[in-house]
Structure formats: C-alpha cells, structure tokens
Amino acid sequence: MNLKPLLMAAALMGVNAVAETEDPFLWLEDIQGDKALTWVEQQNAVSTKRLMAEPAYQASYDSTLAILDSDDLIQRPIPVGDDVYNYRQNDAHPRGILRRTSAKSYRANEPEWETVLDLDALSKREGRPWVFKGMNCLAPANQRCLLTLSPGGSDASQIREFDLQEKTFVKDGLHLPEAKSNVSWIDADSWLIGTDWGEGSLTVSTLPRQLKVLKRGQSLDQAQLLFEVGREDVIAYARAAEVKGKSYFVLTRAVDFFNGEQVLWDGEQLFPLALPQDIQIQAAFGDELLLKVPSDWSVAGQTIPGGALVSVDIEQLIAGKPVPTTLFSPSERVSLDWVQATNGELYYATLDNVTSRLYRASRTADGWDSENIQLPGLGVAANPFTCSCPSETLAHDHDGLYYQYEDFLTPDALYHTRDGRAPAAVKQMQPLFDAQSLSVQQLHATSADGTKIPYFLVGPHKTPSDGKAPVLLIAYGGFAENYTPFYSAVTGKSWLENGGVLAVANIRGGGEFGPAWHQAAVQENHMKNFEDLIAVGEDLVDRKITSPQHLGIRGGSQGGLLVGGSLMLRPDLFGAVISQVPLLDMQRYTKLLNGASWISEYGDPDKPEQWAYIKTWSPYHLISKDNNYGEPFIWTTTRDDRVHPGHARKMVAKLQSYGHPVLYFENTEGGHGAGSTNEQRARASALEYAYLWSRLK
C-alpha cells in the first residue's frame, strides 16, 4: 500500500498537554487562542504593509491572479462513468463550482459545462468556507458519490453523500463529521469507514485506528468493527481493489510512514498477505497485484532488487506462497515513478536522470513486455489518472490513461491513450510567459561526502557569469517524493521574465533515484539533506552564476524545514529565505498534530540517542544571538492541521526575541497550502516575489 497520499493528512486535534516549561513560546501552539491570534494579527500587519509596498508586489499579484483565474489553464478532468467533472475556481466563483460535461464536449475548445454544486452558495448558506477536496462515486451507476468538503482547506473534512442526477445532497444519506476520514463504498447501502469514532479511536499520530462497516440507516455508533490497529501505529486504512473480477479491500496497518501489514477482505473473510512490511501495492490488474519493492526481497528462490516493480498472482498471495514476476528493475539513475491500471491496460513511468520514460505493459505467458510511449520532450509524464468507475452504458468514451506532459518551458498538455493507440493531446495550454530567451540545463554539485547532486538551472541562454544573477533555489528532499520538471506560469511571469534564474535541486531524501536515494538522508543521516542543498548553493556561487547576496532559497513543509535548517547552518550563503508551512521545532514535532507519523523519516526526539542527531539540524534549536540571518520570510496558515502552525510562529518569536529581523505571514485559511481561493493564493505568491526582489536584486 502506498501510504504517502493518506499520511499527508491527519485528524484535527488540540495541542497535546506539555510537560516542558523551558520554551517561553509554547503559548503560540494554541492555534485559536486569543493571545496567539493577536500576535499573528500584529505580525501580519507589519509584513503585509512592508511587502505590499514593494514595487514588485502589485504586478506579481495581478499577473498571478489573472493566471489562476484564466480559462487558458487546463481544467483537470475527473472522469466519472461517461462524463467528465471538474472543480473550477475563478473570480466569479471564489469558492468554486463542481461542474460536468460529456467526454466529447470536454475535448472541444469550449466545453458546455453544467454546474452540479456551487460551493460559494453552499458556503453562504451554511456559513462555512467550504473547499472541494474530491469525490468518490459508486460504479457502475455513478449516481451516488461521496463528496469531501473541507472548511477553509484543512485536511479534516466532512464527507457527504451526493446525488449527481438530482444535484443535491442525499436526505438521510451518509454524513461524516469533520475528521481525516477514509471511506470506501462496499455497495449502495454500506461503507467501510476509518474516522474519529470517539475516545480511543485515533492513533498517537491522530489518525483513525479503527475500520468499521456502516450500513444505511445506522447511526455511527452502530457501525461494526472490522479491523483495528494499535494506538502506537500510524493508521488503519482501506482501499478497494478489483482483482480477478472480484471486489476486495486492502486493509493496512501502517506501523510507520513507510511500513505496514496488509490484509485482504473479500466482504466475508480476512486474508493476511505474506509480504514484507515495506512493500507498496501500486495497482490491481487482471488476476494480479502490482507491487513496488523498496528493499531487496528474497522470495521463491529469487532476490528482487530494491526499487523493482513486480506482479503477484492474488491466489498465490492469499496462500502465502507468492511467486513474483518482475516488470521493471532499477539502475543507478533510473527509478520507478508511477503505475496506473485501466480496465484493460497497464502503464508505468520511470525517471531516467529525472526525466520521464513512459511504458505500456502487456502480460505474456513468460512474463511482461513493455512498449515505450514517446513523449514530446525531455520532461515528465505527470499527474496520471484513469477512469476507475466504469459506467452502466459501457461506452467508456474516455477510458484509458490520462497524463500531463510538462517541462520547465513548455506549456502543459493533457494526453490520453487507450487500446494500444498512440497518445493524443486532449488539451494544450497556451504559453503564459515569454520563454523564448530561456533555456534549461542540468548541472551537478558535489556534496560534503563526495556525492554528485543534480540540479536543473532555468535561465538565459547564456549562463550568467558575473555572480550577480538573482537565483531562486528550491528543493524538497523528503519522504521519497520526486521533484521533477514543471511548468509554472506564475514563476515565469513573476521571476523568470524579470531576469530571475530558477534552480531546482534533486537532493537526497527524495525518490528521484530510487529507495536508496531516499534512505541516504533519513534519521541519523538527515544532515545530508542540508549538506546537499548547501552544496548546490555553493556550486552556483563557485560557477559565478550568483553570489550569496543574490541567492535565495525556498521550500515548503519538509522543504520548509530544509531551508530553515540550511539558513541556521550557513547563514552566510543565502540572501533570502522563504520557509512555507514548515516544520521547525524538531524536539516537539511528534507531539503536534500528526507529527508522530514522521518518526521513520526524522527520528524520535524523545529518545536521547536520536535527539542527539536531531538537535544538530533542528532549526528552532540552532538559533544563535550572534549570527546574522538576514531577514527570512516565514509563513503558514491557521487552518494547517497537518504541520502545526506553532512551528512557524515559535521560530519567528524566538528570532525576534534575539533581535533578529524576520517577516511573518499567516493566512487564516488554506490548510497545508497557500490559500483556499485564487485571491488568497495570489496574495501569498506576490508577497514571496516582492520579498525576493527586495532582497536579491
């Protein structure tokens, strides 16, 4: 089971009781406390007055909002049966509308959309700032769907049953209160649910530890317990899988972020699966499950290398005697990116030195054959999805694989392929910034231990060599996530068009080169995460592309920790630092929201031997009165119930207590992101670019 998407969400809880008394800023962990919010308002007033007065602010805000509201953007389809749905936000619909059209109409230049749910009207009617987070429909009729609605963008959401034909919520239908729930349809009148069932039903990571079966007409307290994990585990989670024409549910006991025990449920019996705990189920296809193997697996007389993709017959797996067939094996700079199965075809993508190779796979009597699907350039096939809910009409007008091709300078294109056909462009975005004078190159820096760290450089055709180019260096480097080329019209208009240079680093901790690249920077080795980013920064200076006073770094979440720690370790190297929705207090992170689920990445600060290395890169604990940190910009959101806003608040307060200048902004909405509306997102982005230009030009 690939746990990353679900573990990026957790249950909304209050701050844990604290025993520590030495931290004078613990009061800022009180998310909605009057004292804390008064402090936030004061900080916001200072930072917005300062940054909105910068010359770059208004132009960046106007161009960003125009881009976000533009009909030129590809409207990402949500295939449901024979229709296409889309969630659209713009100036006319700040909260957004859920709308639909036919698959044929979607391919037209101007589809004929029909509004299904108006989130602005719903928000006004109910007095809540609702944000659409997704829909889960019951095939094959596809009339009833479960809509996930978040107040202000938080991960904790309501789940409500909705009738697509009547365009209304189902009277007395399923309605789960706000929590970080996972729900699967069993049939038209029952569901398999993990949610906050009340006292004792959440793990220490504040995620569901109980999966229950709820039938229509029952109250939540009448649901029957099916599967339960320990309180020290991370989560109990279920996912539907259609194998060999039969419906199963994969139930997962996640013991940490990357490892878990998995069980198949066929509606009657539970079948434990004889799999290593780090195996990730990628897809179901025919009679088999497709598995990603993160570490070497000795099974059935063979050793499957870490990073491989294999298939296993479902009956062999249930019997405890799996005989895997290898579909893909990694090499030093080639790794598995993603896997998608349609009703009749299997696709997978690899990363070859951080650019995509796309394949269509066919099962044979002897194994698997893979056919390469040509991509239009040296970019990536990103954001793949399929229609996973066939319709009663069986027209499958848009069945097959959708994927988005993107690179740094080419506007996104949405492609579709099925039945062995060559991919066809369904949508092609028009250029939204002037890239004619720009080019892309891939360079390498040498980290402290001699490892070569690749990074992309996006800038003028002739690489700057006078050390004066304003460079924005960005990275993530965590949780085995891949940081691949992307097309950003906002970055193009607000940064590149104005002479800025963009550097994108593929540092260890990410997954660009397979599991070993990730494992090289976890727990006791996490310092390599910072060393790699610092090495790229030094390389940019050594090549005379830029100099410290013109070099800025930016990162969010784990990336916010990355840039915060890099600033503390090398304050002399960076002229600007933007830390977005960050982790920063690594002594208390496990006690805040779902922080405990990240111990496998960072280590456990409550264990002295692990705190010994964590404290060497915990930004909050590295602040010195004597260093010059410039003027970093740190921002978060009040509604972030994934990474506690206390991290950012306390970091700012401590810096200020030592007399260090720092800018802080906190949006009241947005969850673990920049905002819930396009206006909010444009403001956050414009504040960033106003800050960067004020510091680096």
XYZ file of C-alpha atoms in Angstrom:
697
model
C 0.000 0.000 0.000
C 1.383 3.397 -0.958
C 0.770 5.331 2.241
C 2.204 8.695 1.241
C -1.008 10.363 -0.007
C -3.061 9.422 3.031
C -0.331 10.101 5.575
C -0.118 13.650 4.291
C -3.431 14.039 6.185
C -4.306 13.552 9.870
C -7.154 14.092 12.377
C -7.749 17.599 13.718
C -6.922 17.613 17.401
C -5.995 20.122 20.055
C -2.416 20.575 21.193
C -1.196 17.759 23.449
C -0.600 18.566 27.069
C 3.004 19.592 27.525
C 5.396 18.979 30.348
C 8.139 21.239 29.046
C 8.427 24.600 30.756
C 11.696 25.872 29.303
C 10.164 27.008 25.996
C 8.772 30.526 26.541
C 6.811 30.389 23.283
C 4.646 27.326 23.895
C 1.616 29.607 24.088
C 1.902 30.102 20.318
C 0.936 26.443 19.855
C -2.591 27.350 20.965
C -3.886 27.560 17.404
C -7.065 29.538 18.065
C -6.000 31.158 21.333
C -6.806 34.865 21.649
C -3.261 35.758 22.684
C -1.721 33.793 19.820
C -4.123 35.200 17.206
C -3.492 38.750 18.433
C 0.229 38.120 17.923
C -0.496 36.781 14.408
C -2.521 39.873 13.519
C 0.308 42.122 14.649
C 2.865 40.200 12.612
C 0.623 40.183 9.529
C 0.114 43.919 9.741
C 3.862 44.549 9.708
C 4.763 42.082 6.948
C 1.920 42.931 4.565
C 2.474 46.691 4.925
C 6.145 46.213 4.194
C 5.901 43.742 1.301
C 2.827 45.189 -0.392
C 4.710 48.465 -0.664
C 7.493 46.814 -2.675
C 7.414 47.691 -6.416
C 7.207 44.026 -7.428
C 4.137 43.219 -5.330
C 1.230 44.595 -7.338
C 2.465 43.419 -10.734
C 3.075 39.934 -9.345
C -0.324 39.846 -7.639
C -2.177 40.992 -10.761
C -0.420 38.563 -13.104
C -0.753 35.635 -10.683
C -4.459 36.181 -10.099
C -5.030 36.528 -13.851
C -3.226 33.233 -14.427
C -5.133 31.373 -11.700
C -8.472 32.690 -12.971
C -7.613 32.137 -16.613
C -9.566 29.803 -18.871
C -6.248 29.101 -20.605
C -5.289 26.731 -17.803
C -6.063 23.061 -18.388
C -9.216 22.223 -16.468
C -8.216 18.921 -14.911
C -10.882 16.315 -15.660
C -12.452 14.000 -13.101
C -13.768 11.075 -15.196
C -16.960 9.549 -13.790
C -18.649 6.985 -15.986
C -19.200 8.598 -19.372
C -18.988 12.179 -18.070
C -16.177 14.499 -17.103
C -16.364 16.565 -13.934
C -14.190 19.490 -12.950
C -13.757 21.716 -9.893
C -13.285 25.300 -11.062
C -12.401 28.426 -9.091
C -12.205 31.922 -10.587
C -13.257 35.497 -9.858
C -16.910 34.623 -10.450
C -16.701 31.581 -8.187
C -14.047 32.186 -5.497
C -15.026 29.048 -3.545
C -15.554 27.120 -6.747
C -18.132 25.082 -8.594
C -18.297 21.380 -9.308
C -19.393 21.063 -12.919
C -19.737 18.405 -15.620
C -19.778 17.861 -19.337
C -19.669 14.898 -21.679
C -16.348 13.308 -22.594
C -16.859 14.506 -26.181
C -17.650 18.041 -25.102
C -14.617 18.130 -22.807
C -12.360 17.664 -25.831
C -13.836 20.736 -27.504
C -12.150 24.142 -27.218
C -15.057 25.460 -25.188
C -16.840 22.617 -23.364
C -20.502 23.035 -22.423
C -20.365 22.862 -18.633
C -23.296 22.215 -16.320
C -22.991 23.299 -12.686
C -23.590 20.428 -10.263
C -22.685 22.072 -6.950
C -21.976 25.730 -6.210
C -19.520 25.924 -3.292
C -19.976 29.692 -2.952
C -23.729 29.296 -2.494
C -23.223 26.373 -0.105
C -20.683 28.331 1.933
C -23.004 31.327 2.175
C -25.976 29.135 3.095
C -24.131 27.224 5.800
C -21.789 29.958 6.993
C -18.646 27.855 6.377
C -15.804 28.495 3.894
C -16.140 25.154 2.076
C -13.412 23.847 -0.211
C -13.970 20.874 -2.526
C -11.464 18.076 -1.819
C -12.675 15.245 -4.050
C -15.428 12.778 -4.924
C -15.804 9.018 -4.700
C -18.612 7.564 -6.815
C -20.308 4.167 -6.771
C -19.942 2.333 -10.091
C -21.468 1.346 -12.352
C -24.476 3.648 -11.903
C -22.278 6.603 -10.801
C -25.287 8.456 -9.457
C -24.333 8.466 -5.796
C -20.994 9.978 -4.770
C -19.257 10.830 -1.534
C -18.083 14.435 -1.619
C -15.223 15.550 0.618
C -15.675 19.141 1.776
C -13.085 20.967 3.830
C -13.716 24.088 5.927
C -11.020 26.538 4.879
C -8.829 23.956 3.196
C -7.899 21.883 6.247
C -7.282 18.147 5.923
C -10.099 17.461 8.370
C -13.208 17.359 6.193
C -16.856 16.410 6.122
C -17.919 13.567 3.841
C -21.445 13.792 2.462
C -23.436 11.582 0.128
C -24.489 13.425 -3.024
C -26.852 12.557 -5.883
C -25.303 13.611 -9.197
C -28.569 13.265 -11.099
C -30.634 15.305 -8.651
C -27.686 17.606 -7.916
C -28.390 17.600 -4.212
C -27.180 16.008 -1.019
C -28.978 12.755 -0.222
C -31.556 13.157 2.518
C -30.510 10.954 5.451
C -27.505 9.834 3.390
C -24.021 9.261 4.741
C -22.693 12.342 6.505
C -19.436 12.106 8.440
C -18.448 14.977 10.745
C -15.168 16.781 10.238
C -12.241 14.388 10.592
C -9.437 12.974 8.480
C -11.516 10.054 7.324
C -11.076 7.384 4.666
C -14.223 5.826 3.219
C -14.850 3.102 0.618
C -18.141 2.019 -0.902
C -18.976 -1.636 -0.174
C -22.272 -1.462 -2.023
C -25.115 1.009 -2.489
C -26.106 0.750 1.153
C -22.891 0.177 3.101
C -19.443 1.652 3.553
C -16.093 0.757 5.064
C -15.014 3.731 7.151
C -11.995 4.885 9.099
C -12.674 8.067 11.051
C -12.721 9.628 14.504
C -15.227 7.366 16.229
C -14.687 8.994 19.611
C -12.430 8.379 22.582
C -9.637 5.898 21.895
C -10.319 5.618 18.162
C -7.266 7.565 16.975
C -3.592 6.682 16.952
C -0.875 8.833 18.528
C -0.497 10.295 15.029
C -4.121 11.460 15.419
C -5.294 9.230 12.549
C -8.031 6.549 12.514
C -7.102 3.244 14.139
C -10.449 1.503 13.543
C -12.165 0.449 10.321
C -15.871 -0.168 10.696
C -18.719 -1.279 8.446
C -21.654 1.130 8.442
C -24.963 0.266 6.797
C -27.539 2.702 5.514
C -29.950 3.697 8.241
C -27.496 3.019 11.048
C -26.128 5.729 13.299
C -22.348 5.996 13.549
C -22.321 4.314 16.961
C -23.981 1.246 15.389
C -21.137 0.608 12.930
C -19.480 -2.814 13.285
C -15.750 -3.030 13.963
C -13.870 -4.950 11.260
C -10.192 -4.048 11.693
C -8.218 -2.295 14.405
C -4.579 -1.312 14.864
C -2.620 -0.291 17.932
C -2.541 3.207 19.306
C 1.208 3.421 18.633
C 0.674 2.520 14.972
C 0.127 5.285 12.434
C -3.226 4.492 10.792
C -5.760 1.877 9.758
C -6.650 2.404 6.130
C -8.723 0.631 3.463
C -8.588 0.726 -0.322
C -10.859 -1.059 -2.782
C -9.281 -3.376 -5.368
C -10.912 -5.289 -8.221
C -8.923 -8.489 -8.792
C -9.951 -11.441 -10.965
C -13.416 -9.923 -11.354
C -13.939 -9.935 -7.609
C -14.092 -6.989 -5.245
C -11.563 -6.923 -2.432
C -10.473 -4.361 0.088
C -6.837 -3.999 1.067
C -6.723 -3.183 4.772
C -3.475 -1.717 6.026
C -1.996 -1.477 9.472
C 0.642 1.222 8.998
C 3.319 0.736 11.620
C 5.144 3.843 10.374
C 5.105 6.140 7.345
C 6.657 3.534 5.026
C 5.889 0.133 6.555
C 2.749 -1.799 7.297
C 0.942 -5.121 7.441
C -1.691 -5.724 4.789
C -4.813 -7.846 4.797
C -7.326 -8.652 2.048
C -11.024 -8.626 2.895
C -13.495 -10.113 0.434
C -16.568 -8.989 2.333
C -16.583 -12.124 4.458
C -13.057 -13.268 5.334
C -9.780 -11.589 6.171
C -6.649 -12.915 4.435
C -3.282 -11.703 5.815
C -0.800 -11.119 2.991
C 2.657 -12.695 3.172
C 4.530 -9.550 2.187
C 7.447 -7.596 3.652
C 6.187 -4.578 5.552
C 7.729 -2.064 3.161
C 6.009 -3.467 0.048
C 3.740 -0.926 -1.624
C 0.681 -2.132 -3.555
C 0.550 0.054 -6.661
C -2.417 -1.323 -8.612
C -4.652 -4.313 -9.290
C -4.587 -5.738 -12.802
C -6.312 -8.887 -14.017
C -5.507 -11.690 -11.585
C -2.564 -9.876 -10.074
C -1.448 -7.128 -7.763
C 1.395 -4.844 -8.853
C 3.926 -4.294 -6.079
C 6.753 -1.807 -5.635
C 9.650 -3.416 -3.759
C 11.578 -0.741 -1.815
C 14.273 -3.105 -0.476
C 15.731 -6.410 -1.672
C 13.177 -9.222 -1.338
C 14.249 -12.864 -1.274
C 11.245 -14.955 -2.271
C 10.508 -18.114 -4.253
C 14.175 -18.774 -4.943
C 14.951 -15.321 -6.327
C 16.023 -11.941 -4.984
C 14.011 -8.977 -6.206
C 16.158 -5.810 -6.141
C 15.027 -2.792 -4.170
C 13.175 -0.333 -6.392
C 11.700 -3.023 -8.661
C 8.105 -3.381 -9.837
C 6.673 -6.914 -9.748
C 3.335 -8.644 -10.189
C 1.967 -11.398 -7.940
C -0.989 -13.700 -8.535
C -3.699 -12.969 -5.957
C -4.344 -16.620 -5.109
C -0.638 -17.287 -4.568
C -0.510 -14.285 -2.284
C -3.511 -15.384 -0.233
C -1.999 -18.854 0.075
C 1.201 -17.338 1.420
C 3.311 -18.580 -1.499
C 3.880 -15.592 -3.803
C 5.991 -16.090 -6.927
C 6.696 -12.547 -8.200
C 7.247 -11.732 -11.858
C 9.476 -8.724 -12.438
C 8.143 -5.977 -14.662
C 10.794 -3.323 -14.026
C 14.245 -3.356 -12.401
C 16.023 -0.122 -11.472
C 19.542 1.011 -12.299
C 21.773 3.664 -10.726
C 19.955 6.676 -12.190
C 16.713 5.036 -13.380
C 13.857 4.562 -10.920
C 10.145 3.769 -10.899
C 7.937 6.852 -10.827
C 4.307 5.661 -11.005
C 1.955 2.858 -12.061
C -1.604 3.075 -13.403
C -4.011 0.303 -14.419
C -7.071 0.855 -16.607
C -9.850 -1.656 -17.223
C -7.638 -3.488 -19.697
C -4.175 -1.921 -19.866
C -1.231 -1.331 -17.547
C 1.056 1.698 -17.740
C 4.107 2.746 -15.783
C 6.614 5.585 -15.884
C 10.244 5.698 -14.871
C 12.623 8.535 -14.181
C 15.872 8.430 -16.133
C 18.101 11.088 -14.585
C 14.925 12.925 -13.505
C 13.159 12.872 -16.888
C 10.327 10.511 -17.791
C 10.117 7.325 -19.789
C 6.553 6.089 -20.295
C 5.609 2.450 -20.987
C 2.572 0.345 -21.833
C 2.961 -3.166 -20.365
C 1.474 -6.396 -21.724
C 1.213 -9.701 -19.851
C 2.599 -12.736 -21.656
C 2.903 -16.401 -20.721
C 6.561 -15.835 -19.880
C 6.306 -12.506 -18.096
C 5.815 -8.925 -19.235
C 6.558 -6.976 -22.396
C 6.966 -3.200 -22.214
C 6.374 -0.828 -25.110
C 7.871 2.649 -24.900
C 5.430 5.527 -25.449
C 7.175 8.541 -26.959
C 6.998 11.797 -25.032
C 7.285 15.177 -26.777
C 10.450 16.247 -24.979
C 12.802 15.754 -22.034
C 10.146 16.500 -19.465
C 7.886 14.352 -17.343
C 4.632 12.450 -17.696
C 2.972 13.712 -14.529
C -0.336 13.512 -12.651
C -1.552 10.234 -14.217
C -5.118 9.072 -13.664
C -7.723 6.785 -15.160
C -11.474 6.414 -15.121
C -11.812 3.984 -12.231
C -15.602 3.989 -12.268
C -16.992 2.341 -15.435
C -20.491 3.294 -16.453
C -23.604 1.204 -16.989
C -23.583 2.154 -20.671
C -20.100 0.624 -21.104
C -19.337 3.318 -23.658
C -16.015 4.065 -21.911
C -15.692 7.149 -24.070
C -12.714 8.273 -22.017
C -11.487 5.007 -20.532
C -7.711 4.670 -20.680
C -4.818 6.655 -19.294
C -4.673 10.420 -18.898
C -1.367 12.083 -18.112
C 0.063 15.564 -18.233
C 3.304 16.280 -20.060
C 5.308 19.165 -18.645
C 8.766 20.649 -18.558
C 10.129 23.987 -17.374
C 9.487 25.943 -20.592
C 6.723 24.036 -22.419
C 3.089 24.750 -21.506
C 1.305 21.724 -20.086
C -0.510 19.337 -22.386
C -3.044 16.712 -21.300
C -2.702 13.420 -23.188
C -4.938 10.376 -23.424
C -4.231 6.854 -24.690
C -6.151 3.567 -24.745
C -6.297 0.233 -26.548
C -2.694 0.444 -27.708
C -3.230 3.693 -29.587
C -0.667 6.467 -29.803
C -1.308 9.213 -27.232
C -3.424 12.138 -28.386
C -3.346 15.627 -26.920
C -6.739 16.328 -25.358
C -5.834 19.798 -24.133
C -2.861 22.059 -24.875
C -2.234 25.077 -22.695
C -1.120 28.280 -24.396
C 2.163 29.912 -23.327
C 1.564 32.060 -20.270
C 5.005 33.653 -20.054
C 7.740 34.548 -22.514
C 10.262 31.690 -22.569
C 11.979 32.492 -25.876
C 15.135 33.808 -24.240
C 15.322 30.975 -21.706
C 16.935 27.552 -21.686
C 17.337 24.633 -19.297
C 20.473 22.757 -18.332
C 21.219 20.072 -15.783
C 24.279 20.654 -13.613
C 25.837 18.766 -10.715
C 27.212 19.853 -7.365
C 29.445 17.806 -5.066
C 28.084 17.304 -1.552
C 30.187 17.082 1.595
C 30.652 13.306 1.283
C 31.526 13.455 -2.432
C 28.075 12.504 -3.775
C 27.065 14.208 -7.036
C 23.821 16.147 -6.603
C 21.978 17.058 -9.825
C 20.077 20.274 -10.250
C 18.255 21.999 -13.087
C 19.083 25.584 -13.977
C 16.425 27.624 -15.800
C 17.576 30.994 -17.100
C 19.004 32.940 -20.037
C 20.510 31.041 -22.975
C 23.911 32.344 -21.947
C 24.568 31.328 -18.360
C 25.313 34.357 -16.161
C 28.964 34.502 -15.110
C 29.368 37.750 -13.182
C 27.957 36.493 -9.870
C 25.101 38.982 -9.956
C 22.151 36.909 -11.200
C 19.251 36.723 -8.729
C 18.794 32.972 -8.256
C 15.912 31.206 -6.525
C 16.976 27.720 -5.416
C 14.167 25.325 -4.486
C 14.133 21.737 -3.211
C 12.118 19.296 -1.109
C 14.211 16.186 -0.453
C 11.957 14.075 1.745
C 9.591 11.126 2.053
C 10.873 9.601 -1.223
C 8.954 12.256 -3.173
C 10.159 13.046 -6.696
C 10.909 16.684 -7.547
C 10.611 16.721 -11.330
C 10.498 19.443 -14.027
C 7.312 21.526 -14.042
C 5.778 24.422 -15.954
C 4.872 27.319 -13.673
C 3.322 30.335 -15.347
C 3.416 32.157 -12.005
C 7.181 31.643 -11.632
C 7.613 32.541 -15.280
C 5.778 35.875 -15.024
C 6.950 36.953 -11.582
C 10.536 35.694 -11.685
C 11.955 34.430 -14.981
C 10.545 37.161 -17.236
C 12.089 39.781 -14.969
C 15.599 38.355 -15.097
C 15.488 35.876 -12.258
C 17.087 32.427 -12.536
C 15.492 29.261 -11.145
C 17.476 26.309 -9.747
C 15.703 23.054 -8.822
C 17.782 20.611 -6.769
C 17.255 16.835 -6.594
C 18.779 16.273 -3.185
C 18.903 13.064 -1.168
C 15.784 12.287 0.813
C 13.718 12.431 -2.372
C 12.909 9.448 -4.548
C 14.321 10.579 -7.903
C 16.915 7.790 -7.955
C 15.029 5.107 -6.072
C 14.754 3.959 -2.449
C 18.491 4.228 -1.719
C 18.450 7.950 -2.618
C 15.721 8.443 -0.043
C 17.256 6.253 2.651
C 20.567 8.091 2.338
C 19.076 11.097 4.153
C 16.689 9.720 6.791
C 17.022 9.773 10.560
C 20.709 9.712 11.599
C 21.688 10.619 8.019
C 19.268 13.524 7.658
C 22.078 16.078 7.865
C 22.914 15.060 4.275
C 19.622 16.712 3.283
C 21.012 20.081 4.343
C 24.535 19.352 3.087
C 23.170 18.627 -0.391
C 21.229 21.886 -0.620
C 24.183 23.845 0.712
C 26.418 22.129 -1.864
C 24.136 23.253 -4.697
C 24.140 26.796 -3.321
C 27.938 26.773 -3.142
C 28.153 25.389 -6.684
C 26.015 28.241 -8.005
C 28.407 30.681 -6.338
C 31.556 28.833 -7.472
C 30.344 28.918 -11.081
C 29.860 32.688 -10.677
C 26.230 32.377 -11.677
C 25.307 34.195 -8.483
C 26.712 35.229 -5.102
C 25.348 34.893 -1.560
C 23.699 38.313 -1.577
C 21.795 37.329 -4.741
C 20.962 33.710 -3.781
C 17.574 32.843 -2.314
C 16.132 29.505 -1.166
C 12.518 28.444 -0.803
C 10.815 25.301 0.442
C 7.523 24.148 1.917
C 6.622 21.622 4.622
C 9.630 19.262 4.733
C 11.173 21.798 2.351
C 10.419 24.487 4.937
C 12.473 22.500 7.437
C 15.173 22.105 4.796
C 15.589 25.828 4.111
C 15.145 26.760 7.769
C 17.920 24.384 8.800
C 20.149 25.434 5.909
C 19.843 29.063 6.992
C 20.836 28.173 10.551
C 23.805 26.101 9.336
C 25.040 28.518 6.658
C 23.591 31.999 7.228
C 26.436 33.459 5.167
C 25.356 31.640 1.982
C 21.833 32.969 1.430
C 20.493 36.446 0.831
C 16.824 35.436 1.079
C 14.986 32.507 2.675
C 11.295 31.627 2.334
C 10.071 28.875 4.657
C 6.489 27.829 3.853
C 4.180 25.878 6.226
C 7.330 24.452 7.812
C 8.427 22.001 10.446
C 10.989 23.829 12.592
C 10.781 22.706 16.227
C 12.040 19.149 15.849
C 12.011 18.466 19.576
C 8.228 18.778 19.781
C 7.157 17.820 16.257
C 5.949 14.368 17.334
C 3.576 15.980 19.830
C 1.899 18.288 17.321
C -0.950 17.039 15.106
C 0.206 14.037 13.025
C 3.894 14.611 13.586
C 4.368 11.189 15.188
C 3.772 9.588 11.786
C 7.048 11.089 10.523
C 9.378 9.421 13.042
C 10.575 6.961 10.389
C 11.800 9.967 8.373
C 13.351 12.123 11.083
C 13.799 10.027 14.219
C 12.255 10.196 17.697
C 13.345 13.237 19.737
C 12.098 11.565 22.926
C 14.912 9.010 22.619
C 18.166 10.646 23.803
C 20.337 8.863 21.252
C 18.122 10.126 18.420
C 17.680 13.628 19.809
C 21.488 13.785 19.804
C 21.489 13.959 15.994
C 18.136 15.708 15.512
C 19.284 18.708 17.540
C 22.191 19.227 15.143
C 19.743 20.317 12.425
C 16.578 21.355 14.301
C 16.233 24.997 13.174
C 14.437 26.145 16.319
C 17.332 24.920 18.451
C 20.115 26.322 16.280
C 19.155 29.982 16.542
C 22.090 32.000 17.817
C 22.100 35.548 19.114
C 25.406 36.175 17.401
C 24.653 35.130 13.802
C 23.318 37.360 11.058
C 20.368 35.589 9.406
C 19.460 38.446 7.104
C 15.669 38.755 7.121
C 13.952 35.423 6.432
C 10.284 35.251 5.424
C 8.259 32.540 7.162
C 4.592 31.905 6.507
C 1.926 29.360 7.376
C -1.867 29.082 7.730
C -4.084 28.929 10.774
C -6.012 26.052 9.196
C -2.947 23.862 8.627
C -3.906 20.751 10.568
C -1.064 18.713 9.066
C 2.042 20.689 10.088
C 1.168 22.669 13.184
C 1.353 26.474 12.686
C 3.148 26.625 16.043
C 6.368 25.640 14.258
C 6.423 28.820 12.206
C 5.037 31.053 14.948
C 7.593 29.987 17.536
C 10.522 30.230 15.131
C 9.610 33.832 14.362
C 9.065 34.733 18.016
C 12.397 33.250 19.057
C 14.296 35.005 16.266
C 12.691 38.290 17.260
C 13.499 37.721 20.942
C 17.184 37.580 19.962
C 16.848 40.806 17.995
C 16.891 39.214 14.524
C 14.666 40.760 11.822
C 12.160 38.347 10.293
C 8.940 38.682 8.300
C 5.921 36.530 9.132
C 2.583 35.979 7.472
C -0.246 33.650 8.456
C -3.314 33.160 6.288
C -6.463 32.271 8.209
C -7.375 29.690 5.554
C -5.523 27.374 3.210
C -4.776 24.214 5.148
C -1.331 22.896 4.238
C -1.100 25.310 1.317
C -1.151 28.943 0.285
C -4.896 29.567 0.425
C -8.410 28.368 -0.296
C -9.232 30.853 -3.038
C -7.272 32.157 -6.000
C -7.127 35.594 -4.411
C -5.506 34.153 -1.290
C -3.025 32.128 -3.352
C -2.151 35.160 -5.475
C -1.540 37.277 -2.390
C 0.789 34.680 -0.823
C 2.706 34.304 -4.078
C 3.023 38.054 -4.604
C 4.283 38.536 -1.052
C 7.004 35.974 -1.798
C 8.175 37.565 -5.046
C 8.037 41.047 -3.555
C 10.272 39.754 -0.771
C 12.670 38.005 -3.167
C 13.126 41.023 -5.413
C 13.624 43.304 -2.414
C 16.398 41.054 -1.112
C 18.162 39.697 -4.208
C 18.125 42.291 -6.982
